[in-house]
Short mmCIF file of C-alpha atoms and ligand atoms in Angstrom, two decimals:
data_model
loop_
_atom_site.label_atom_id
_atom_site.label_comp_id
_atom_site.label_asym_id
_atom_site.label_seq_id
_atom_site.Cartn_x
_atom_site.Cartn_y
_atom_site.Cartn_z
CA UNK A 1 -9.77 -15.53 13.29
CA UNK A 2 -11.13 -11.80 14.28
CA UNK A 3 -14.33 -10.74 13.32
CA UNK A 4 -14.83 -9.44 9.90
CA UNK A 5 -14.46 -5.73 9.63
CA UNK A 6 -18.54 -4.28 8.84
CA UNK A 7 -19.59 -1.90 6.04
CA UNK A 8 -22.84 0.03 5.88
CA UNK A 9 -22.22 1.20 2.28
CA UNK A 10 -21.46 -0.51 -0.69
CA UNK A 11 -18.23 0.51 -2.99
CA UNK A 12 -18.96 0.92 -6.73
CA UNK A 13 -16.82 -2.41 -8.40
CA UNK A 14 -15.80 -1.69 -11.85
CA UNK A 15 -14.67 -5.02 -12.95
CA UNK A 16 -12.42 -4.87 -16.01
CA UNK A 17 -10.34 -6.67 -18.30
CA UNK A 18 -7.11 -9.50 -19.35
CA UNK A 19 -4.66 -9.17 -16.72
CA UNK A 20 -5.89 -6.79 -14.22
CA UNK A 21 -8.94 -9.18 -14.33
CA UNK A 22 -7.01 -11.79 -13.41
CA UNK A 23 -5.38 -9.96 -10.19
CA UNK A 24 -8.61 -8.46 -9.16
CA UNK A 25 -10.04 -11.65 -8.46
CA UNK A 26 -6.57 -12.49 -6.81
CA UNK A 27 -6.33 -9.75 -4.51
CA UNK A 28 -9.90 -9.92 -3.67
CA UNK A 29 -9.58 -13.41 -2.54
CA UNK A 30 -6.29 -13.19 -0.18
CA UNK A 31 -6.21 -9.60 0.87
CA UNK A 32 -9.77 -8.19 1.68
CA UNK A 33 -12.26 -10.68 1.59
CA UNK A 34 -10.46 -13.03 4.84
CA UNK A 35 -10.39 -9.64 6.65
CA UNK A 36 -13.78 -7.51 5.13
CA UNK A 37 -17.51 -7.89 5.17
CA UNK A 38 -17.00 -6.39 1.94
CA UNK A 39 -20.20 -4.67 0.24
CA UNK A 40 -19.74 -3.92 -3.11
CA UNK A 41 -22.21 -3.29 -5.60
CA UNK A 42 -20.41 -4.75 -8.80
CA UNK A 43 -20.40 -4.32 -12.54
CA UNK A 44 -18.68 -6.11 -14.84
CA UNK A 45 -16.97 -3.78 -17.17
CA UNK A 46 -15.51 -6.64 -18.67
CA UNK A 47 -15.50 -6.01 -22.71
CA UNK A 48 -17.85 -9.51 -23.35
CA UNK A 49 -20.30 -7.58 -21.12
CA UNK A 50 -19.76 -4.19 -21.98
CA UNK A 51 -20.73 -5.43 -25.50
CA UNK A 52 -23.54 -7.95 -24.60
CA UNK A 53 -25.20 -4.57 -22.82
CA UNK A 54 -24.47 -1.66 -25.62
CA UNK A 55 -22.03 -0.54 -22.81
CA UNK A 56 -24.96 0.61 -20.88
CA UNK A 57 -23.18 -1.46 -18.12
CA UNK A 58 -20.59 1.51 -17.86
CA UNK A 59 -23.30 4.06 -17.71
CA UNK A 60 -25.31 2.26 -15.24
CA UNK A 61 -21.89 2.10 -13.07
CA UNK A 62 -21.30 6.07 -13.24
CA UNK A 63 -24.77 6.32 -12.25
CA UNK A 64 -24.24 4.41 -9.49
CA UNK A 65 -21.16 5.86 -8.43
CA UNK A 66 -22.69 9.37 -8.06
CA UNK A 67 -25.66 7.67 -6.07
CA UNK A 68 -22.64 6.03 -3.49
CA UNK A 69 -20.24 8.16 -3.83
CA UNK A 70 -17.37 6.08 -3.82
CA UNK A 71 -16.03 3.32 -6.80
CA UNK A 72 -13.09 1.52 -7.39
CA UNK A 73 -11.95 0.72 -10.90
CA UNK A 74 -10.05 -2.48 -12.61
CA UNK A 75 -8.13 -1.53 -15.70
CA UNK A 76 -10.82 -2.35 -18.78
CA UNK A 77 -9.73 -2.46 -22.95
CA UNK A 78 -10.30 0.50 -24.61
CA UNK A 79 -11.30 -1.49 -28.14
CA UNK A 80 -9.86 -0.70 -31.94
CA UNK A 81 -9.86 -2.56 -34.58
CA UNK A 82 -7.99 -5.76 -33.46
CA UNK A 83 -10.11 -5.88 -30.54
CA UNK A 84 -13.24 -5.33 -33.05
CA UNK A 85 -12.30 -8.87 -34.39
CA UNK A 86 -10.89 -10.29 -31.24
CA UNK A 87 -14.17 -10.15 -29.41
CA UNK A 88 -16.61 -9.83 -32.30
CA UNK A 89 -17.84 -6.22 -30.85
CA UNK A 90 -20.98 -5.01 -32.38
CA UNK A 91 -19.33 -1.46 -31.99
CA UNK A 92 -16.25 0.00 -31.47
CA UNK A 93 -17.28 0.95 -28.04
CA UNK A 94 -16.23 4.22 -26.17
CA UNK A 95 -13.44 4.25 -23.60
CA UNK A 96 -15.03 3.78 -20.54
CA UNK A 97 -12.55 5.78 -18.52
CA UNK A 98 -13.49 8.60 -20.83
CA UNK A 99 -17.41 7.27 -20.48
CA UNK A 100 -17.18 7.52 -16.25
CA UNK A 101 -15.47 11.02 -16.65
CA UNK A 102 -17.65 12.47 -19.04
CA UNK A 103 -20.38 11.75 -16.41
CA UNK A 104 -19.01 12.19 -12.92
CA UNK A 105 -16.62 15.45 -14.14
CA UNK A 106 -13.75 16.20 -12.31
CA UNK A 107 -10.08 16.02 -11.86
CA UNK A 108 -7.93 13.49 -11.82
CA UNK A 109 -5.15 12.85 -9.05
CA UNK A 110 -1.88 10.66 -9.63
CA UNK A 111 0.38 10.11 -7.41
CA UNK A 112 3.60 8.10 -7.57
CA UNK A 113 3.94 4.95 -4.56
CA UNK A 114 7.30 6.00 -3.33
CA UNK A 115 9.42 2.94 -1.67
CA UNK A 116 13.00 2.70 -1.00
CA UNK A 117 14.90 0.88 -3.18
CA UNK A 118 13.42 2.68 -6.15
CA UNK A 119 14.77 5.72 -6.68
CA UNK A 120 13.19 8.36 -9.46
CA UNK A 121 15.60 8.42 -12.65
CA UNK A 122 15.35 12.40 -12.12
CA UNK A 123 17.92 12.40 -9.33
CA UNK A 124 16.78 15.70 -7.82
CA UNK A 125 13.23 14.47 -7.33
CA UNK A 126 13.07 13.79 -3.09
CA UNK A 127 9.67 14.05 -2.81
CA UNK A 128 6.47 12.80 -4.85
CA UNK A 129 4.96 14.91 -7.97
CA UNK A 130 1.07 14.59 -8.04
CA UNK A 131 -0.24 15.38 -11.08
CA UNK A 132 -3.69 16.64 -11.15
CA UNK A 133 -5.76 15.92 -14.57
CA UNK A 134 -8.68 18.15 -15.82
CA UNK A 135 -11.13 14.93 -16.95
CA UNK A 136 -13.44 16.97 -19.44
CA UNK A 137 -13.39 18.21 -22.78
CA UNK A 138 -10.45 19.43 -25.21
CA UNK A 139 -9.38 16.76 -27.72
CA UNK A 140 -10.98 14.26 -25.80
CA UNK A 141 -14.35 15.81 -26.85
CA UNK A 142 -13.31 16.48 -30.41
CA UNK A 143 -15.19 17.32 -33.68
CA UNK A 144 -12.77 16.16 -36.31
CA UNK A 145 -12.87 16.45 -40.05
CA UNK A 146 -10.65 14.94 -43.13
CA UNK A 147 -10.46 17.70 -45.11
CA UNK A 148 -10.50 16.36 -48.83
CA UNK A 149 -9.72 19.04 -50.89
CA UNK A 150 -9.83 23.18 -51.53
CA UNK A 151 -12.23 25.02 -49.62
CA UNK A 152 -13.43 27.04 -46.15
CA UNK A 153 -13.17 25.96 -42.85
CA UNK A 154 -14.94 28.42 -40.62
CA UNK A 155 -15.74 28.08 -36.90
CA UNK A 156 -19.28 28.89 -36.04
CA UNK A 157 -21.23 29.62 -32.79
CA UNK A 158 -24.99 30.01 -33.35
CA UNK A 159 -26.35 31.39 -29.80
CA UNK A 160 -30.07 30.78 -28.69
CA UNK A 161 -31.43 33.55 -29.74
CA UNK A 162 -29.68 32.98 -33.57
CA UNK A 163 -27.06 35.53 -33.29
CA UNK A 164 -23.70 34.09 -34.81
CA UNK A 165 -20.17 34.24 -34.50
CA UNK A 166 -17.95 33.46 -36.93
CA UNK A 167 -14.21 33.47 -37.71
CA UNK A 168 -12.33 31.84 -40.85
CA UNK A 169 -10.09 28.97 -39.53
CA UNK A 170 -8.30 28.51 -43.28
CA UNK A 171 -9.07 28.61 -46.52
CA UNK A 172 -7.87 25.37 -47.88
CA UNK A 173 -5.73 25.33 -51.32
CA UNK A 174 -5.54 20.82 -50.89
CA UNK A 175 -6.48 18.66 -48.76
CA UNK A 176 -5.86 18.62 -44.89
CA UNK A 177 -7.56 18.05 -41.97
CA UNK A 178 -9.88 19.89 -39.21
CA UNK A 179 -10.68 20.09 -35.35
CA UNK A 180 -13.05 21.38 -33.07
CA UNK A 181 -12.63 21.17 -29.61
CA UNK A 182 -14.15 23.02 -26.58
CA UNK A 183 -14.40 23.44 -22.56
CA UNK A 184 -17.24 24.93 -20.24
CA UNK A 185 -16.33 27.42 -17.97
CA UNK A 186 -18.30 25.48 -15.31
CA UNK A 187 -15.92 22.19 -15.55
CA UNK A 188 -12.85 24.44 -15.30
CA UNK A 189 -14.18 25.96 -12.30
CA UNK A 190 -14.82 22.56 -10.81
CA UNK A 191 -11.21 21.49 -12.09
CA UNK A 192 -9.81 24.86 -10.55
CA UNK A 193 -11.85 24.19 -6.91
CA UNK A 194 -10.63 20.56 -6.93
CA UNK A 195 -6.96 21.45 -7.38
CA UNK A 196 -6.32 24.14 -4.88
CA UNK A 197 -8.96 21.63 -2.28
CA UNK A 198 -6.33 19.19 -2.98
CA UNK A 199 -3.36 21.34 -2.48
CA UNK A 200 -4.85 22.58 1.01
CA UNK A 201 -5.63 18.84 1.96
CA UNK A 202 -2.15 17.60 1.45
CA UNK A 203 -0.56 20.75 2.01
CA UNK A 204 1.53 21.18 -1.11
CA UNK A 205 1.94 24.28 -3.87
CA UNK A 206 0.09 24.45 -6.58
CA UNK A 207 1.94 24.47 -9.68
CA UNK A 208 -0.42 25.22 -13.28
CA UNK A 209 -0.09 25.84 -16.83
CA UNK A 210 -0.87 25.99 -20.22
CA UNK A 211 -0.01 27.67 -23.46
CA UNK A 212 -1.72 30.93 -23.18
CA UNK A 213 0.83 33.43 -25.09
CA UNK A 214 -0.33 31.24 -28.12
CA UNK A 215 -3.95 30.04 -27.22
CA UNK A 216 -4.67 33.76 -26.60
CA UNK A 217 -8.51 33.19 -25.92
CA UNK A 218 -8.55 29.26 -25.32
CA UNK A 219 -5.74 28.29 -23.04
CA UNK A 220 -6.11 32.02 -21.32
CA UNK A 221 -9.27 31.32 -20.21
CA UNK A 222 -8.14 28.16 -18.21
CA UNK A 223 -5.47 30.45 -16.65
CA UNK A 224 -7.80 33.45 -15.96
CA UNK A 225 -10.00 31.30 -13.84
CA UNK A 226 -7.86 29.84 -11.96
CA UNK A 227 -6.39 33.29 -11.07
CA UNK A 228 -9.91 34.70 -10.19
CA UNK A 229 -11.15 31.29 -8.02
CA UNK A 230 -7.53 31.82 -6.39
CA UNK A 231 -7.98 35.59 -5.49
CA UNK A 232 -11.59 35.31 -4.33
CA UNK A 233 -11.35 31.99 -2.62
CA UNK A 234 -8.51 30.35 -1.60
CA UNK A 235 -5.21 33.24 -1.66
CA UNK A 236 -5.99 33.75 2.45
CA UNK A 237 -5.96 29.76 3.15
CA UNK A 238 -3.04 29.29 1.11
CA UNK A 239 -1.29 31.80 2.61
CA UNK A 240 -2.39 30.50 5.98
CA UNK A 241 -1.25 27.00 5.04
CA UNK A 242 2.03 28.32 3.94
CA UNK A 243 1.39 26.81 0.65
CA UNK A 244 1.73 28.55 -3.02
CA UNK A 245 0.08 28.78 -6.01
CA UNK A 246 1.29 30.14 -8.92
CA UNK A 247 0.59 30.13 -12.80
CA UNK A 248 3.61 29.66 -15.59
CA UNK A 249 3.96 28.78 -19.69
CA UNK A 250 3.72 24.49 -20.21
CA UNK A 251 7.27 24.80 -21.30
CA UNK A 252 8.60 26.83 -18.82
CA UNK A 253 6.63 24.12 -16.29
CA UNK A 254 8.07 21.07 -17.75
CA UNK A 255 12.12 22.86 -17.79
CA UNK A 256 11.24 23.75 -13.74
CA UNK A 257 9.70 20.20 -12.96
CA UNK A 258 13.11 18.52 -14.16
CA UNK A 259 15.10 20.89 -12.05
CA UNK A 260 12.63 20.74 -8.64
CA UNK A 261 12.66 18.40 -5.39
CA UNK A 262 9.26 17.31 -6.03
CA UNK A 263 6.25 17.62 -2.99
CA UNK A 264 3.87 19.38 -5.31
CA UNK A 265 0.43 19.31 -7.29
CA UNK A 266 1.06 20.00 -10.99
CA UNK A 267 -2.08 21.05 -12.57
CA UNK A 268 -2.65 19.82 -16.37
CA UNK A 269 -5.74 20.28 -19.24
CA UNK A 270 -6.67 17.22 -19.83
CA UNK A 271 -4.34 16.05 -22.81
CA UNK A 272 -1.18 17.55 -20.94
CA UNK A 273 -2.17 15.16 -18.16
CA UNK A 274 -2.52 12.35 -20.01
CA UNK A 275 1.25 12.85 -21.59
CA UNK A 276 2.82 14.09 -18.56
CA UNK A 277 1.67 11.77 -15.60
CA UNK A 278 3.47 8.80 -17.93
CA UNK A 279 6.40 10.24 -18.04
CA UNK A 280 6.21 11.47 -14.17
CA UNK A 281 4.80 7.99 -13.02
CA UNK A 282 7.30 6.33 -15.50
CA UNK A 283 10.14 8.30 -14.03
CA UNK A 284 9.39 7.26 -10.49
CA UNK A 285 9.41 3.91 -11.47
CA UNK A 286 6.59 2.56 -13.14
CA UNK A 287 3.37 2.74 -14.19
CA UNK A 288 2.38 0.08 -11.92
CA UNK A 289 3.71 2.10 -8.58
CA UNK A 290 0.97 4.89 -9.35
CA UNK A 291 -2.24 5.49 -7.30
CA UNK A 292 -5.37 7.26 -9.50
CA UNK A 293 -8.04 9.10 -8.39
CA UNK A 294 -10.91 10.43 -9.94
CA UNK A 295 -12.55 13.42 -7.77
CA UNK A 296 -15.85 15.10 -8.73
CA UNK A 297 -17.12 18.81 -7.69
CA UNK A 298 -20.02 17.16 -6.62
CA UNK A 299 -17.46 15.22 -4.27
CA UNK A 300 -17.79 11.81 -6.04
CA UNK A 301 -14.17 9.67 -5.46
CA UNK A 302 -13.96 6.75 -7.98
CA UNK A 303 -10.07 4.80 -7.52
CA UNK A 304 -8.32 3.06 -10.37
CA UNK A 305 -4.92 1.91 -11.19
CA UNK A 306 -2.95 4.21 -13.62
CA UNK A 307 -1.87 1.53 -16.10
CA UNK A 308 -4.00 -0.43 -18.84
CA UNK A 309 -4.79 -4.28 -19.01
CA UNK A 310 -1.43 -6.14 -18.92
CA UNK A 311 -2.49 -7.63 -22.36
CA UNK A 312 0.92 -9.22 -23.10
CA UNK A 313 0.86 -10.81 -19.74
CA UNK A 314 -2.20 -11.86 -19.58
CA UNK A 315 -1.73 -13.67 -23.15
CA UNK A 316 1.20 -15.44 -21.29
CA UNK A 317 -1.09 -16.45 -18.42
CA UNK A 318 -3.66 -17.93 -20.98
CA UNK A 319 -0.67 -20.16 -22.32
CA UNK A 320 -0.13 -21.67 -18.83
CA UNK A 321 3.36 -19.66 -18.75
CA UNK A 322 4.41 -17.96 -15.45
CA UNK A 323 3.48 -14.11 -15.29
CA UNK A 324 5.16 -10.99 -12.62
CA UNK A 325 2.62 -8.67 -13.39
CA UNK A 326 2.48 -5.68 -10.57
CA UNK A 327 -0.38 -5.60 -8.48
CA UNK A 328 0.50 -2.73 -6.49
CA UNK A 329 -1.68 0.17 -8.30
CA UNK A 330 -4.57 -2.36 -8.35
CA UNK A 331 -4.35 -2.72 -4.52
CA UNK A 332 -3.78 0.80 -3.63
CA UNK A 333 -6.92 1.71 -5.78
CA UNK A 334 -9.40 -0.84 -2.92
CA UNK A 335 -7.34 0.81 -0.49
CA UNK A 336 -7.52 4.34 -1.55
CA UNK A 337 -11.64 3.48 -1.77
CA UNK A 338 -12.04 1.51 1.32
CA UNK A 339 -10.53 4.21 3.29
CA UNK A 340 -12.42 6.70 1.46
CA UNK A 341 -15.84 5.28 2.31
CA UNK A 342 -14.54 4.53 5.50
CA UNK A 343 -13.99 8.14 6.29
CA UNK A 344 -17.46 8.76 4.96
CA UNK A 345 -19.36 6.33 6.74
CA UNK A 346 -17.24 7.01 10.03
CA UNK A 347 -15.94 2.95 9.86
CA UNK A 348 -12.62 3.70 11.54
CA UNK A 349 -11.53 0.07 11.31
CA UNK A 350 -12.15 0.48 7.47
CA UNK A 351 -9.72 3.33 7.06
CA UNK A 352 -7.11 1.38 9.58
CA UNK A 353 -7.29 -1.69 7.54
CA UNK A 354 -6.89 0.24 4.30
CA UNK A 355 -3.60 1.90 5.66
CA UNK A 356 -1.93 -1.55 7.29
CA UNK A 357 -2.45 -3.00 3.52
CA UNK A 358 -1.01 -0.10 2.30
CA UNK A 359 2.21 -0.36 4.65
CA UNK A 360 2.08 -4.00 3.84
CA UNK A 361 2.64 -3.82 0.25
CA UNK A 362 5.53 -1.13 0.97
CA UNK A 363 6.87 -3.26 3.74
CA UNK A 364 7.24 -6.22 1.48
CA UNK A 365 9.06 -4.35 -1.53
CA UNK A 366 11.46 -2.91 0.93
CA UNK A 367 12.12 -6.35 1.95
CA UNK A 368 13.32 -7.55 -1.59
CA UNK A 369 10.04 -9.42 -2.20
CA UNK A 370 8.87 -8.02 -6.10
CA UNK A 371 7.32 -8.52 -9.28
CA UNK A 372 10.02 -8.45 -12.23
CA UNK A 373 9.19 -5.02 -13.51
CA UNK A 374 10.02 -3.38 -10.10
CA UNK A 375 13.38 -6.18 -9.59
CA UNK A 376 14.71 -4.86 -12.74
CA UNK A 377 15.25 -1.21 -11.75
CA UNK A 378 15.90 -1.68 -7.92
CA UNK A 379 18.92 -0.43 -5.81
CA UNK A 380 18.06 -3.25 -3.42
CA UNK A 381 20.31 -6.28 -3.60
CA UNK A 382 19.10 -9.96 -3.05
CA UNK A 383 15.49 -9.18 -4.07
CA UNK A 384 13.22 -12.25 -4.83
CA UNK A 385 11.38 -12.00 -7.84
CA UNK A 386 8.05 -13.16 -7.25
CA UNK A 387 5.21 -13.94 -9.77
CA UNK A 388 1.93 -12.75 -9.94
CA UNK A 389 -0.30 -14.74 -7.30
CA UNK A 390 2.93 -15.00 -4.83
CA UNK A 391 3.46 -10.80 -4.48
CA UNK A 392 0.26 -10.73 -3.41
CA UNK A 393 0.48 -13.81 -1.29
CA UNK A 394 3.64 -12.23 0.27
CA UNK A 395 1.78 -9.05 1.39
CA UNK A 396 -0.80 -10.84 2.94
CA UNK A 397 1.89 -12.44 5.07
CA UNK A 398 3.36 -9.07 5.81
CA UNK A 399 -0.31 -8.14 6.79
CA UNK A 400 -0.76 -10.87 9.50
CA UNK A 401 2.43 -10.25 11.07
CA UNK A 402 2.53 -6.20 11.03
P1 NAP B 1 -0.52 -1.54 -20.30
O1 NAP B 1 -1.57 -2.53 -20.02
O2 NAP B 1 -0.36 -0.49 -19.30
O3 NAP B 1 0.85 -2.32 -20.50
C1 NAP B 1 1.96 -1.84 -21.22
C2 NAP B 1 3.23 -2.53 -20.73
O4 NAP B 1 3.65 -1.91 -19.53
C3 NAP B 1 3.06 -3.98 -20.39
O5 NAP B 1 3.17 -4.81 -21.53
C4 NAP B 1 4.13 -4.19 -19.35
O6 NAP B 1 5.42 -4.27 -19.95
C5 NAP B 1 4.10 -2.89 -18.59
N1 NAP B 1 3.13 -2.91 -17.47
C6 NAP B 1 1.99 -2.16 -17.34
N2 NAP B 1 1.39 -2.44 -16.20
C7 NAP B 1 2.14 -3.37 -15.57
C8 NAP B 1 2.02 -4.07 -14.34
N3 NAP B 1 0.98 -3.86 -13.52
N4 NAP B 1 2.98 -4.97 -14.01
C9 NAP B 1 4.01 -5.19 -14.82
N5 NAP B 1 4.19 -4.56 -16.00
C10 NAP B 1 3.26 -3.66 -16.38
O7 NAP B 1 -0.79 -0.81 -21.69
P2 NAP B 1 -1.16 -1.43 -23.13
O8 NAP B 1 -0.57 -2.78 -23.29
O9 NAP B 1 -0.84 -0.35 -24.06
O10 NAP B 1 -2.72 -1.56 -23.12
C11 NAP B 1 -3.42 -2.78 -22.88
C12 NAP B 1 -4.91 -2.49 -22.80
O11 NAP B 1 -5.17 -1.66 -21.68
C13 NAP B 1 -5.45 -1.77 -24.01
O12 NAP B 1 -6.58 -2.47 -24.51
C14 NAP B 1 -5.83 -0.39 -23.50
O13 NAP B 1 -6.99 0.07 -24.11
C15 NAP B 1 -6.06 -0.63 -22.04
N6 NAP B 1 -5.80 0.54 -21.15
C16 NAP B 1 -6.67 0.72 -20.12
C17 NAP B 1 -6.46 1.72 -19.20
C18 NAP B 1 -7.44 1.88 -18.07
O14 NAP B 1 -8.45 1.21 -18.02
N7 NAP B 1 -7.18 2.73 -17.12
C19 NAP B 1 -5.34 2.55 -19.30
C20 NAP B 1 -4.44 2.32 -20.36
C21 NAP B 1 -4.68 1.30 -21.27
P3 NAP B 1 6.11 -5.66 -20.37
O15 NAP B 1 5.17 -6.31 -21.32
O16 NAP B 1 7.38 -5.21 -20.99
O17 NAP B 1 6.30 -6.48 -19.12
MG1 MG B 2 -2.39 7.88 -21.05
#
């Protein structure tokens, strides 16, 4: 057997939760550690752990993630109240996908895994739609009140120096219910910079919006920025690159993305995002045939898979039964990192491995070997329907002969 390819830095390993834990381990085993020296500086995101350490085990990985610069992310349980019971949690800890964001900033890039034999259900779609997610703020953020009966709501701003601004949000006749949400010019700035960085690396237009004719000061200052980091920064490289970028309502967006060929960045606030790249990833195929990347302004990368934990598999698994859970967006997120720190450390074998495993996976789809999700919307015929361990089994044998 060759010599084991070297690293000089370590990745960031989120380890996570049910399923995904389960292939992690899997695709570890057969697909990078036979070929890798790999260095990884792991921590178990796991929910046992995150609640034996009072989730400082997220915050320590975020940390370290800024320090390398480059993570990769299992799927992890976000917990409510079943999972309160399930796993006797002291607390009904924070999403740590919202945790990592809060701290490393950023935007976040998804990207459907085209392959032939699935086609998009939007016929007109040719080409991929990434869709680019501010990470930061909005209702993710939120200040949220239950509103029990008649009375003022009034939204206050007390600046440093005590000077106050005030506007009546309602005066209450009954009972209702409040929100306060917000956004720093700085982390739109950031989001702004990442998206039209993006659009220049991967040479594609730049497609943003939001609902400014009604959220005249909110939403408008989202839209102003971006127009004013366009004009002074980027309108001559576009231009150069032969690439566009241009502003529109949400509405108008979403009518326009049904209609288009696809080979573009769509830029989304944060909830938008989260809405829109399910339907987009789910309209491509699936969930699981996503790649997810988180990208800081200070120029941190940390690599997930787009979909959560598989719980209803993984339930299956723990009763002995057979499971065809996807791996693919789990394997594209160590190659999307390894080729990532490979690029930063100058490891050219590193970024060459990450791309065979990439053409592997791909290679072995098109060849009719598939989990069930992906055999159940094909266009291929004869496809074998493969379960969990023996996908990823089949694209290591892909690997050694490609
Ligand atoms: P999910 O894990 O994405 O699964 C939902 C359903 O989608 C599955 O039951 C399965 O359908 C299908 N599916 C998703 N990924 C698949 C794959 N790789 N292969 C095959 N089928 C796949 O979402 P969920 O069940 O709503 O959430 C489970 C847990 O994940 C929750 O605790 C949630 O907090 C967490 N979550 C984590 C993240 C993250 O860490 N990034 C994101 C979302 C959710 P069938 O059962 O019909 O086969
Ligand atoms: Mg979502």
């Amino acid at each position: 057997m060759a010599e084991k390819i070297k690293m000089t830095t370590p990745l960031v390993e989120m380890d996570g939760d049910e399923m995904t834990r389960i292939l992690w381990k899997m695709i570890k085993d057969e697909l990078l550690l036979p070929y890798i020296d790999l260095k990884t500086e792991y921590y178990d995101l796991g929910l046992e752990h995150r609640n034996e350490t009072d989730d400082q085990v997220t915050l320590d990985s975020a940390e370290a993630t800024k320090k390398y610069g480059v993570a990769v992310k299992c799927a992890t349980i976000t917990p409510n109240a079943a999972r309160m019971t399930e796993y006797h949690l002291k607390e009904m800890w924070k999403s740590p996908n919202g945790t990592i964001r809060a701290a490393l900033d950023g935007t976040v890039f998804r990207a459907p895994i085209v392959v032939k034999g699935i086609e998009p259900c939007v016929r007109n779609w040719e080409k991929p739609i990434t869709l680019a997610r501010h990470a930061y703020g909005d209702v993710y953020k939120n200040t949220e009140i239950k509103v029990p009966g008649p009375g003022k709501a009034e939204l206050v701003f007390t600046a440093k120096d005590g000077t106050e601004i005030r506007e009546t949000i309602h005066n209450f006749t009954g009972s209702g219910i409040l929100q306060g949400i917000h956004n720093t010019d700085e982390s739109i700035r950031s989001f702004a910079k990442a998206c039209f960085n993006f659009a220049l690396d991967t040479k594609q237009d730049l497609w943003f919006a939001t609902k400014d004719t009604i959220s005249k000061k909110y939403d408008h200052n989202f839209k102003d920025i971006f127009q004013e980091i366009y004009d002074g920064e980027y309108k001559d490289r576009f231009e150069a690159a032969g690439i566009e970028y241009f502003y529109t309502l949400i509405d108008d967006a979403v009518a326009r993305v049904m209609k288009a060929k696809g080979g573009f960045i769509w830029a989304c606030k944060n909830y938008d995002g989260d809405v829109m790249s399910d339907m987009v990833s789910s309209a491509f195929g699936s969930l699981a045939m996503m790649t997810s990347v988180l990208v800081s302004p200070s120029g941190v990368y940390e690599y997930e898979a787009a979909h959560g934990t598989v719980q209803r598999h993984y339930y299956k698994y723990l009763q002995g039964e057979e499971t065809s859970t996807n791996s693919v967006a789990t394997i594209f997120a160590w190659t999307g990192a390894l080729k990532k720190r490979g690029e930063l450390d100058g490891i050219q074998e590193l970024t060459e491995f990450a791309d065979k495993l990439e053409r592997a996976t791909i290679q072995t789809i098109e060849e009719g070997k598939m989990t069930k999700d992906l055999a159940l919307i094909t266009s291929l015929q004869d496809v074998t329907v493969l379960n969990s361990e023996g996908f990823i089994k089949a694209v290591r044998q892909t690997f050694d002969t490609i």
